[in-house]
Each structure stands twice: as structure tokens, then as C-alpha cells.
Amino acid sequence: MIDAYYWPTPNGWKISIALEEMELPYRVVPVNISRGAQFEPEFLAISPNNRMPAIVDHDPPGGGDPVSVFETGAILIYLAEKSGRFLPTDLRGRMEVLEWLMWQMGGLGPMLGQAGHFRFYAPEQIPYAQERYNNEMLRLYGVLDRRLEGREFIAGDYSIADMACWPWIITYKRQQVNLDDFPNVKRWYKALQQRPALRRGYEVGKEFGKPTGDWDEEARKNLMAQANPGKQ
Ligand SMILES: N[C@@H](CCC(=O)N[C@@H](CS)C(=O)NCC(=O)O)C(=O)O
């Protein structure tokens, strides 16, 4: 059994989608990031970066002590290797998937995160930051769009690279991105949306609430704590 330390956000959905797609048994341990659960010592022991998601696999391949993993890129690789699915084993196919997974981890996720932060959550309007991250977001949409030209999936067959990117594209409306400007992304996004396992993964924890939506005062305090340690 895998414990999934989770809250329904783009990074959380990557893992709930992967667990559903791979048909691995798991149970959800809610980490309410708008109430500061990511700073609890028990969670920090698993995820020292005070970010969710993280997993603990009580039945790791080869047996032995439970394995805990934080960072969604590492979690996706772990789950793909455990299940033997969605990550090719041949050198070239594997590297292609890992390239795009790393592109998501270092580019698409962080830049869209910052674009949203400066537009919707920052206590002051900073046009330079808003423009910089908005431009970077649109540039990355363009990169993905060119990659998907003539391709059904990001790298070979459906893989953990698609599972990493899709939950970030969900935010397009809120981020005011016109998907018609990125027709290949739009086709890929809508096609994946039809996958029953992906839909199940996206539904996990719907009842918990929406920390990526409007923040109340306490959520603001908890989610800004890392950025403004002096203001906690
Ligand atoms: N690079 C990390 C990012 C995880 C991340 O940023 N998670 C957010 C939710 S989407 C979080 O836990 N935020 C809590 C906070 O900012 O204190 C990963 O891929 O696992």
C-alpha cells in the first residue's frame, strides 16, 4: 500500500493521476496546505521541502523498509518503475520521457506557478514580475505546442511526461491563456481529458476544497510563509 500525502492542486494531481493510471493501491493522507499541514514535523520528515505531494510505499519493490519520496518528478519515476508502465526501458525512449518530465519540473510548473502568484496572490501589483512570468508562460505553451505538432503524446506513447504536464494546463482559463493560440496543446489536452483513469485522478480530494482558488487570511499566511519567513 502507498500512502499519498496529497492535496488537490496541479502538483498533487500529477500523483493521483499516475496512481490511478498505474492501478496501484493507495490511500490518501490529506495535507491541507492552506492550514499549514506542510509545516508539521511528521510531514517534514517525509518531505523536507515543506511541499506536497509525497508518498510512502509500505511495499517497495524488493521488500525492506518503507520508501518515502518527495518531489513529483522523483515520485513519477518511482511509480513508473514500480508498475513497469509509462516510462520506456530502452535508452532513447526513456531519455525522451525524462527530458520532458524535467522540462515540466524546471519550467512549466514553476513558471506557471509564478505567473499565477504575481497575478492573483501577491500582496502588491508588480507589473515587471507579472509581465516576465506571463511571457515565460506563453513561451512554454509555445514550446509544448511545437513539440505536440504531429504527435499524439509528448514523448512516444502516453507517459509520465504527459501526466506531469496535463495538470498544469488545467489552469489555462484562470491564467487567461487562449488555447486556440496553441492548437496542438488544445487537441492533446482535450484528448487526455477523455481518459477514465486521468479523470478519476483529477477527482481525488475534490471534497477537500480548492486551495488554488481564493485564499482566506489563514491560507494566505500559510502559503506565503515560505516566501516571507519574517512575516509568519
Ligand atoms: N517541486 C515540487 C513542488 C511542489 C509544490 O509546490 N507543491 C505546492 C502545492 S502545488 C505546495 O505544497 N505548497 C505549499 C506551500 O507553498 O507552502 C514538486 O514537484 O513536488
PDB file of C-alpha atoms and ligand atoms in Angstrom:
ATOM      1  CA  MET A   1       0.000   0.000   0.000  1.00  0.00           C
ATOM      2  CA  ILE A   2       1.173   3.503  -0.847  1.00  0.00           C
ATOM      3  CA  ASP A   3       0.334   6.495   1.352  1.00  0.00           C
ATOM      4  CA  ALA A   4      -0.158   9.535  -0.867  1.00  0.00           C
ATOM      5  CA  TYR A   5       0.345  12.773   1.070  1.00  0.00           C
ATOM      6  CA  TYR A   6      -1.850  14.906  -1.031  1.00  0.00           C
ATOM      7  CA  TRP A   7      -3.974  17.960  -1.606  1.00  0.00           C
ATOM      8  CA  PRO A   8      -5.825  18.670  -4.871  1.00  0.00           C
ATOM      9  CA  THR A   9      -3.535  21.069  -6.746  1.00  0.00           C
ATOM     10  CA  PRO A  10      -1.640  20.732 -10.062  1.00  0.00           C
ATOM     11  CA  ASN A  11       1.308  19.044  -8.346  1.00  0.00           C
ATOM     12  CA  GLY A  12      -0.992  16.821  -6.304  1.00  0.00           C
ATOM     13  CA  TRP A  13      -2.974  15.771  -9.398  1.00  0.00           C
ATOM     14  CA  LYS A  14       0.174  14.534 -11.133  1.00  0.00           C
ATOM     15  CA  ILE A  15       0.424  11.827  -8.493  1.00  0.00           C
ATOM     16  CA  SER A  16      -3.269  10.958  -8.084  1.00  0.00           C
ATOM     17  CA  ILE A  17      -3.471  10.630 -11.888  1.00  0.00           C
ATOM     18  CA  ALA A  18      -0.360   8.413 -12.001  1.00  0.00           C
ATOM     19  CA  LEU A  19      -1.636   6.190  -9.179  1.00  0.00           C
ATOM     20  CA  GLU A  20      -4.961   5.742 -10.975  1.00  0.00           C
ATOM     21  CA  GLU A  21      -3.357   5.168 -14.377  1.00  0.00           C
ATOM     22  CA  MET A  22      -0.954   2.595 -12.916  1.00  0.00           C
ATOM     23  CA  GLU A  23      -3.682   0.896 -10.857  1.00  0.00           C
ATOM     24  CA  LEU A  24      -1.504   0.898  -7.760  1.00  0.00           C
ATOM     25  CA  PRO A  25      -3.243   0.537  -4.391  1.00  0.00           C
ATOM     26  CA  TYR A  26      -3.001   3.745  -2.363  1.00  0.00           C
ATOM     27  CA  ARG A  27      -4.643   5.701   0.392  1.00  0.00           C
ATOM     28  CA  VAL A  28      -4.805   9.462   0.591  1.00  0.00           C
ATOM     29  CA  VAL A  29      -3.342  11.287   3.574  1.00  0.00           C
ATOM     30  CA  PRO A  30      -4.670  14.850   3.257  1.00  0.00           C
ATOM     31  CA  VAL A  31      -2.088  17.636   3.651  1.00  0.00           C
ATOM     32  CA  ASN A  32      -4.134  20.798   3.961  1.00  0.00           C
ATOM     33  CA  ILE A  33      -1.583  23.318   2.722  1.00  0.00           C
ATOM     34  CA  SER A  34      -3.950  26.219   3.345  1.00  0.00           C
ATOM     35  CA  ARG A  35      -3.935  25.305   7.045  1.00  0.00           C
ATOM     36  CA  GLY A  36      -0.185  24.755   7.388  1.00  0.00           C
ATOM     37  CA  ALA A  37      -0.100  20.925   7.397  1.00  0.00           C
ATOM     38  CA  GLN A  38       3.002  21.097   5.178  1.00  0.00           C
ATOM     39  CA  PHE A  39       4.950  22.505   8.150  1.00  0.00           C
ATOM     40  CA  GLU A  40       4.057  19.693  10.593  1.00  0.00           C
ATOM     41  CA  PRO A  41       7.186  17.826  11.791  1.00  0.00           C
ATOM     42  CA  GLU A  42       5.755  14.416  10.756  1.00  0.00           C
ATOM     43  CA  PHE A  43       5.260  15.675   7.219  1.00  0.00           C
ATOM     44  CA  LEU A  44       8.661  17.398   7.101  1.00  0.00           C
ATOM     45  CA  ALA A  45      10.274  14.056   7.972  1.00  0.00           C
ATOM     46  CA  ILE A  46       8.919  12.780   4.631  1.00  0.00           C
ATOM     47  CA  SER A  47       9.063  15.984   2.623  1.00  0.00           C
ATOM     48  CA  PRO A  48      11.766  18.329   3.982  1.00  0.00           C
ATOM     49  CA  ASN A  49      10.916  20.975   1.366  1.00  0.00           C
ATOM     50  CA  ASN A  50       7.516  21.518   3.075  1.00  0.00           C
ATOM     51  CA  ARG A  51       5.673  20.957  -0.174  1.00  0.00           C
ATOM     52  CA  MET A  52       3.251  18.254  -1.090  1.00  0.00           C
ATOM     53  CA  PRO A  53       2.759  15.728  -2.612  1.00  0.00           C
ATOM     54  CA  ALA A  54       4.946  12.980  -1.175  1.00  0.00           C
ATOM     55  CA  ILE A  55       4.491   9.234  -0.960  1.00  0.00           C
ATOM     56  CA  VAL A  56       5.441   6.438   1.405  1.00  0.00           C
ATOM     57  CA  ASP A  57       5.464   2.989  -0.168  1.00  0.00           C
ATOM     58  CA  HIS A  58       4.997   0.329   2.519  1.00  0.00           C
ATOM     59  CA  ASP A  59       5.518  -2.437  -0.002  1.00  0.00           C
ATOM     60  CA  PRO A  60       8.562  -1.344  -2.040  1.00  0.00           C
ATOM     61  CA  PRO A  61       9.962  -3.459  -4.860  1.00  0.00           C
ATOM     62  CA  GLY A  62      12.460  -5.901  -3.356  1.00  0.00           C
ATOM     63  CA  GLY A  63      10.935  -5.603   0.141  1.00  0.00           C
ATOM     64  CA  GLY A  64      12.591  -3.962   3.141  1.00  0.00           C
ATOM     65  CA  ASP A  65      11.758  -0.742   4.947  1.00  0.00           C
ATOM     66  CA  PRO A  66       9.135   1.604   3.545  1.00  0.00           C
ATOM     67  CA  VAL A  67      10.408   4.017   0.889  1.00  0.00           C
ATOM     68  CA  SER A  68       9.395   7.674   1.100  1.00  0.00           C
ATOM     69  CA  VAL A  69       9.717  10.002  -1.896  1.00  0.00           C
ATOM     70  CA  PHE A  70       9.154  13.748  -2.266  1.00  0.00           C
ATOM     71  CA  GLU A  71       9.276  15.907  -5.462  1.00  0.00           C
ATOM     72  CA  THR A  72       6.757  14.906  -8.099  1.00  0.00           C
ATOM     73  CA  GLY A  73       9.392  14.158 -10.755  1.00  0.00           C
ATOM     74  CA  ALA A  74      11.045  11.606  -8.464  1.00  0.00           C
ATOM     75  CA  ILE A  75       7.654  10.218  -7.394  1.00  0.00           C
ATOM     76  CA  LEU A  76       6.534   9.732 -11.007  1.00  0.00           C
ATOM     77  CA  ILE A  77       9.766   7.900 -11.876  1.00  0.00           C
ATOM     78  CA  TYR A  78       9.420   5.736  -8.761  1.00  0.00           C
ATOM     79  CA  LEU A  79       5.816   4.806  -9.548  1.00  0.00           C
ATOM     80  CA  ALA A  80       6.583   4.147 -13.224  1.00  0.00           C
ATOM     81  CA  GLU A  81       9.461   1.853 -12.277  1.00  0.00           C
ATOM     82  CA  LYS A  82       7.398   0.095  -9.622  1.00  0.00           C
ATOM     83  CA  SER A  83       4.498  -0.528 -12.001  1.00  0.00           C
ATOM     84  CA  GLY A  84       6.656  -1.075 -15.093  1.00  0.00           C
ATOM     85  CA  ARG A  85       4.409   1.325 -17.023  1.00  0.00           C
ATOM     86  CA  PHE A  86       4.518   4.757 -18.706  1.00  0.00           C
ATOM     87  CA  LEU A  87       8.347   5.010 -18.796  1.00  0.00           C
ATOM     88  CA  PRO A  88      10.099   3.176 -21.620  1.00  0.00           C
ATOM     89  CA  THR A  89      13.042   0.965 -20.711  1.00  0.00           C
ATOM     90  CA  ASP A  90      15.002   1.500 -23.934  1.00  0.00           C
ATOM     91  CA  LEU A  91      17.684   4.179 -23.667  1.00  0.00           C
ATOM     92  CA  ARG A  92      16.328   6.643 -26.230  1.00  0.00           C
ATOM     93  CA  GLY A  93      12.660   6.337 -25.302  1.00  0.00           C
ATOM     94  CA  ARG A  94      13.444   6.665 -21.596  1.00  0.00           C
ATOM     95  CA  MET A  95      15.618   9.749 -22.064  1.00  0.00           C
ATOM     96  CA  GLU A  96      12.951  11.462 -24.155  1.00  0.00           C
ATOM     97  CA  VAL A  97      10.354  10.986 -21.430  1.00  0.00           C
ATOM     98  CA  LEU A  98      12.795  12.122 -18.741  1.00  0.00           C
ATOM     99  CA  GLU A  99      13.752  15.227 -20.761  1.00  0.00           C
ATOM    100  CA  TRP A 100      10.140  16.365 -20.926  1.00  0.00           C
ATOM    101  CA  LEU A 101       9.497  15.409 -17.328  1.00  0.00           C
ATOM    102  CA  MET A 102      12.442  17.605 -16.292  1.00  0.00           C
ATOM    103  CA  TRP A 103      11.175  20.370 -18.603  1.00  0.00           C
ATOM    104  CA  GLN A 104       7.919  20.290 -16.703  1.00  0.00           C
ATOM    105  CA  MET A 105       9.652  20.216 -13.314  1.00  0.00           C
ATOM    106  CA  GLY A 106      12.067  23.057 -14.056  1.00  0.00           C
ATOM    107  CA  GLY A 107       9.971  25.115 -16.469  1.00  0.00           C
ATOM    108  CA  LEU A 108       6.265  24.669 -16.986  1.00  0.00           C
ATOM    109  CA  GLY A 109       5.361  24.092 -13.311  1.00  0.00           C
ATOM    110  CA  PRO A 110       7.482  26.783 -11.649  1.00  0.00           C
ATOM    111  CA  MET A 111       6.850  29.442 -14.314  1.00  0.00           C
ATOM    112  CA  LEU A 112       3.078  28.932 -14.379  1.00  0.00           C
ATOM    113  CA  GLY A 113       3.163  28.909 -10.590  1.00  0.00           C
ATOM    114  CA  GLN A 114       4.944  32.277 -10.525  1.00  0.00           C
ATOM    115  CA  ALA A 115       2.689  33.706 -13.248  1.00  0.00           C
ATOM    116  CA  GLY A 116      -0.343  32.837 -11.115  1.00  0.00           C
ATOM    117  CA  HIS A 117       1.303  34.075  -7.939  1.00  0.00           C
ATOM    118  CA  PHE A 118       2.101  37.542  -9.210  1.00  0.00           C
ATOM    119  CA  ARG A 119      -1.249  37.930 -10.926  1.00  0.00           C
ATOM    120  CA  PHE A 120      -3.588  36.580  -8.238  1.00  0.00           C
ATOM    121  CA  TYR A 121      -1.882  36.261  -4.862  1.00  0.00           C
ATOM    122  CA  ALA A 122       0.936  38.813  -4.468  1.00  0.00           C
ATOM    123  CA  PRO A 123       0.033  41.491  -1.899  1.00  0.00           C
ATOM    124  CA  GLU A 124       1.151  44.202  -4.343  1.00  0.00           C
ATOM    125  CA  GLN A 125       0.873  44.514  -8.111  1.00  0.00           C
ATOM    126  CA  ILE A 126       4.338  44.335  -9.679  1.00  0.00           C
ATOM    127  CA  PRO A 127       3.934  44.832 -13.449  1.00  0.00           C
ATOM    128  CA  TYR A 128       7.509  43.785 -14.246  1.00  0.00           C
ATOM    129  CA  ALA A 129       7.086  40.418 -12.491  1.00  0.00           C
ATOM    130  CA  GLN A 130       3.608  39.879 -13.929  1.00  0.00           C
ATOM    131  CA  GLU A 131       4.856  40.529 -17.451  1.00  0.00           C
ATOM    132  CA  ARG A 132       8.005  38.473 -17.074  1.00  0.00           C
ATOM    133  CA  TYR A 133       6.211  35.335 -15.868  1.00  0.00           C
ATOM    134  CA  ASN A 134       3.280  35.779 -18.211  1.00  0.00           C
ATOM    135  CA  ASN A 135       5.684  35.970 -21.165  1.00  0.00           C
ATOM    136  CA  GLU A 136       7.582  32.958 -19.933  1.00  0.00           C
ATOM    137  CA  MET A 137       4.326  31.025 -19.503  1.00  0.00           C
ATOM    138  CA  LEU A 138       3.295  31.811 -23.087  1.00  0.00           C
ATOM    139  CA  ARG A 139       6.752  30.898 -24.366  1.00  0.00           C
ATOM    140  CA  LEU A 140       6.471  27.489 -22.661  1.00  0.00           C
ATOM    141  CA  TYR A 141       2.987  26.944 -24.103  1.00  0.00           C
ATOM    142  CA  GLY A 142       4.599  27.622 -27.487  1.00  0.00           C
ATOM    143  CA  VAL A 143       7.362  25.074 -26.829  1.00  0.00           C
ATOM    144  CA  LEU A 144       4.791  22.433 -25.889  1.00  0.00           C
ATOM    145  CA  ASP A 145       2.653  23.304 -28.881  1.00  0.00           C
ATOM    146  CA  ARG A 146       5.568  22.818 -31.282  1.00  0.00           C
ATOM    147  CA  ARG A 147       6.505  19.571 -29.563  1.00  0.00           C
ATOM    148  CA  LEU A 148       2.970  18.209 -29.995  1.00  0.00           C
ATOM    149  CA  GLU A 149       2.836  19.072 -33.698  1.00  0.00           C
ATOM    150  CA  GLY A 150       2.175  15.726 -35.424  1.00  0.00           C
ATOM    151  CA  ARG A 151       2.430  13.845 -32.090  1.00  0.00           C
ATOM    152  CA  GLU A 152      -0.330  12.292 -30.021  1.00  0.00           C
ATOM    153  CA  PHE A 153       1.680  12.443 -26.787  1.00  0.00           C
ATOM    154  CA  ILE A 154       4.673  14.412 -25.546  1.00  0.00           C
ATOM    155  CA  ALA A 155       7.276  11.653 -25.792  1.00  0.00           C
ATOM    156  CA  GLY A 156       6.438   8.410 -27.582  1.00  0.00           C
ATOM    157  CA  ASP A 157       3.420   6.683 -26.048  1.00  0.00           C
ATOM    158  CA  TYR A 158       1.367   8.155 -23.219  1.00  0.00           C
ATOM    159  CA  SER A 159       3.855   8.559 -20.353  1.00  0.00           C
ATOM    160  CA  ILE A 160       4.654  10.207 -17.048  1.00  0.00           C
ATOM    161  CA  ALA A 161       5.701  13.295 -19.076  1.00  0.00           C
ATOM    162  CA  ASP A 162       2.053  13.755 -20.141  1.00  0.00           C
ATOM    163  CA  MET A 163       0.876  13.099 -16.574  1.00  0.00           C
ATOM    164  CA  ALA A 164       3.249  15.803 -15.292  1.00  0.00           C
ATOM    165  CA  CYS A 165       2.226  18.463 -17.819  1.00  0.00           C
ATOM    166  CA  TRP A 166      -1.529  17.960 -18.110  1.00  0.00           C
ATOM    167  CA  PRO A 167      -2.462  19.124 -14.572  1.00  0.00           C
ATOM    168  CA  TRP A 168      -0.720  22.442 -15.216  1.00  0.00           C
ATOM    169  CA  ILE A 169      -2.577  23.095 -18.444  1.00  0.00           C
ATOM    170  CA  ILE A 170      -5.846  22.742 -16.482  1.00  0.00           C
ATOM    171  CA  THR A 171      -5.147  26.237 -15.170  1.00  0.00           C
ATOM    172  CA  TYR A 172      -5.313  27.845 -18.646  1.00  0.00           C
ATOM    173  CA  LYS A 173      -8.643  29.638 -18.108  1.00  0.00           C
ATOM    174  CA  ARG A 174      -7.653  31.156 -14.819  1.00  0.00           C
ATOM    175  CA  GLN A 175      -4.293  32.128 -16.334  1.00  0.00           C
ATOM    176  CA  GLN A 176      -6.198  33.712 -19.262  1.00  0.00           C
ATOM    177  CA  VAL A 177      -4.389  31.643 -21.874  1.00  0.00           C
ATOM    178  CA  ASN A 178      -6.337  31.285 -25.117  1.00  0.00           C
ATOM    179  CA  LEU A 179      -5.957  27.598 -26.002  1.00  0.00           C
ATOM    180  CA  ASP A 180      -6.923  28.400 -29.602  1.00  0.00           C
ATOM    181  CA  ASP A 181      -3.492  30.050 -29.897  1.00  0.00           C
ATOM    182  CA  PHE A 182      -1.962  26.632 -29.132  1.00  0.00           C
ATOM    183  CA  PRO A 183      -3.981  24.165 -31.238  1.00  0.00           C
ATOM    184  CA  ASN A 184      -1.724  21.148 -30.622  1.00  0.00           C
ATOM    185  CA  VAL A 185      -1.833  21.691 -26.862  1.00  0.00           C
ATOM    186  CA  LYS A 186      -5.597  22.058 -27.086  1.00  0.00           C
ATOM    187  CA  ARG A 187      -6.033  18.777 -29.012  1.00  0.00           C
ATOM    188  CA  TRP A 188      -3.733  16.884 -26.620  1.00  0.00           C
ATOM    189  CA  TYR A 189      -5.342  18.433 -23.523  1.00  0.00           C
ATOM    190  CA  LYS A 190      -8.874  17.535 -24.649  1.00  0.00           C
ATOM    191  CA  ALA A 191      -7.865  14.015 -25.749  1.00  0.00           C
ATOM    192  CA  LEU A 192      -6.252  13.203 -22.381  1.00  0.00           C
ATOM    193  CA  GLN A 193      -9.292  14.582 -20.603  1.00  0.00           C
ATOM    194  CA  GLN A 194     -11.239  11.607 -22.008  1.00  0.00           C
ATOM    195  CA  ARG A 195      -9.058   9.046 -20.193  1.00  0.00           C
ATOM    196  CA  PRO A 196     -11.126   7.494 -17.369  1.00  0.00           C
ATOM    197  CA  ALA A 197      -8.116   6.964 -15.072  1.00  0.00           C
ATOM    198  CA  LEU A 198      -6.936  10.546 -15.545  1.00  0.00           C
ATOM    199  CA  ARG A 199     -10.416  11.799 -14.739  1.00  0.00           C
ATOM    200  CA  ARG A 200     -10.532   9.656 -11.594  1.00  0.00           C
ATOM    201  CA  GLY A 201      -7.151  11.029 -10.530  1.00  0.00           C
ATOM    202  CA  TYR A 202      -8.318  14.592 -11.073  1.00  0.00           C
ATOM    203  CA  GLU A 203     -11.384  13.934  -8.890  1.00  0.00           C
ATOM    204  CA  VAL A 204      -9.343  12.736  -5.886  1.00  0.00           C
ATOM    205  CA  GLY A 205      -9.900  15.060  -2.949  1.00  0.00           C
ATOM    206  CA  LYS A 206     -12.421  17.290  -4.735  1.00  0.00           C
ATOM    207  CA  GLU A 207     -14.279  17.421  -1.443  1.00  0.00           C
ATOM    208  CA  PHE A 208     -11.227  18.890   0.357  1.00  0.00           C
ATOM    209  CA  GLY A 209     -11.739  22.339  -1.169  1.00  0.00           C
ATOM    210  CA  LYS A 210      -9.743  24.477  -3.565  1.00  0.00           C
ATOM    211  CA  PRO A 211      -6.510  25.945  -2.185  1.00  0.00           C
ATOM    212  CA  THR A 212      -5.640  27.164  -5.684  1.00  0.00           C
ATOM    213  CA  GLY A 213      -8.801  29.264  -5.709  1.00  0.00           C
ATOM    214  CA  ASP A 214      -9.469  32.187  -3.409  1.00  0.00           C
ATOM    215  CA  TRP A 215      -7.328  32.253  -0.305  1.00  0.00           C
ATOM    216  CA  ASP A 216      -8.716  33.299   3.047  1.00  0.00           C
ATOM    217  CA  GLU A 217      -6.450  35.111   5.529  1.00  0.00           C
ATOM    218  CA  GLU A 218      -5.158  31.892   7.108  1.00  0.00           C
ATOM    219  CA  ALA A 219      -4.395  30.310   3.729  1.00  0.00           C
ATOM    220  CA  ARG A 220      -2.560  33.467   2.693  1.00  0.00           C
ATOM    221  CA  LYS A 221      -0.471  33.306   5.863  1.00  0.00           C
ATOM    222  CA  ASN A 222       0.398  29.629   5.416  1.00  0.00           C
ATOM    223  CA  LEU A 223       1.057  29.734   1.702  1.00  0.00           C
ATOM    224  CA  MET A 224       3.140  32.907   1.855  1.00  0.00           C
ATOM    225  CA  ALA A 225       5.083  31.726   4.892  1.00  0.00           C
ATOM    226  CA  GLN A 226       7.959  30.314   2.861  1.00  0.00           C
ATOM    227  CA  ALA A 227       8.239  33.428   0.709  1.00  0.00           C
ATOM    228  CA  ASN A 228       8.105  35.806   3.675  1.00  0.00           C
ATOM    229  CA  PRO A 229       9.579  33.947   6.651  1.00  0.00           C
ATOM    230  CA  GLY A 230       9.745  37.112   8.739  1.00  0.00           C
ATOM    231  CA  LYS A 231       6.001  37.671   8.383  1.00  0.00           C
ATOM    232  CA  GLN A 232       4.805  34.318   9.723  1.00  0.00           C
TER     233      GLN A 232
HETATM  234  N1  LIG B   1       8.752  20.866  -6.966  1.00  0.00           N
HETATM  235  C1  LIG B   1       7.702  20.388  -6.090  1.00  0.00           C
HETATM  236  C2  LIG B   1       6.630  21.425  -5.997  1.00  0.00           C
HETATM  237  C3  LIG B   1       5.514  21.021  -5.050  1.00  0.00           C
HETATM  238  C4  LIG B   1       4.655  22.230  -4.692  1.00  0.00           C
HETATM  239  O1  LIG B   1       4.986  23.384  -4.970  1.00  0.00           O
HETATM  240  N2  LIG B   1       3.527  21.964  -4.006  1.00  0.00           N
HETATM  241  C5  LIG B   1       2.683  23.033  -3.555  1.00  0.00           C
HETATM  242  C6  LIG B   1       1.242  22.787  -3.951  1.00  0.00           C
HETATM  243  S1  LIG B   1       1.026  22.726  -5.727  1.00  0.00           S
HETATM  244  C7  LIG B   1       2.754  23.118  -2.043  1.00  0.00           C
HETATM  245  O2  LIG B   1       2.864  22.115  -1.363  1.00  0.00           O
HETATM  246  N3  LIG B   1       2.708  24.337  -1.495  1.00  0.00           N
HETATM  247  C8  LIG B   1       2.761  24.547  -0.099  1.00  0.00           C
HETATM  248  C9  LIG B   1       3.450  25.848   0.257  1.00  0.00           C
HETATM  249  O3  LIG B   1       3.718  26.649  -0.648  1.00  0.00           O
HETATM  250  O4  LIG B   1       3.756  26.038   1.443  1.00  0.00           O
HETATM  251  C10 LIG B   1       7.166  19.080  -6.640  1.00  0.00           C
HETATM  252  O5  LIG B   1       7.139  18.930  -7.868  1.00  0.00           O
HETATM  253  O6  LIG B   1       6.824  18.182  -5.836  1.00  0.00           O
END
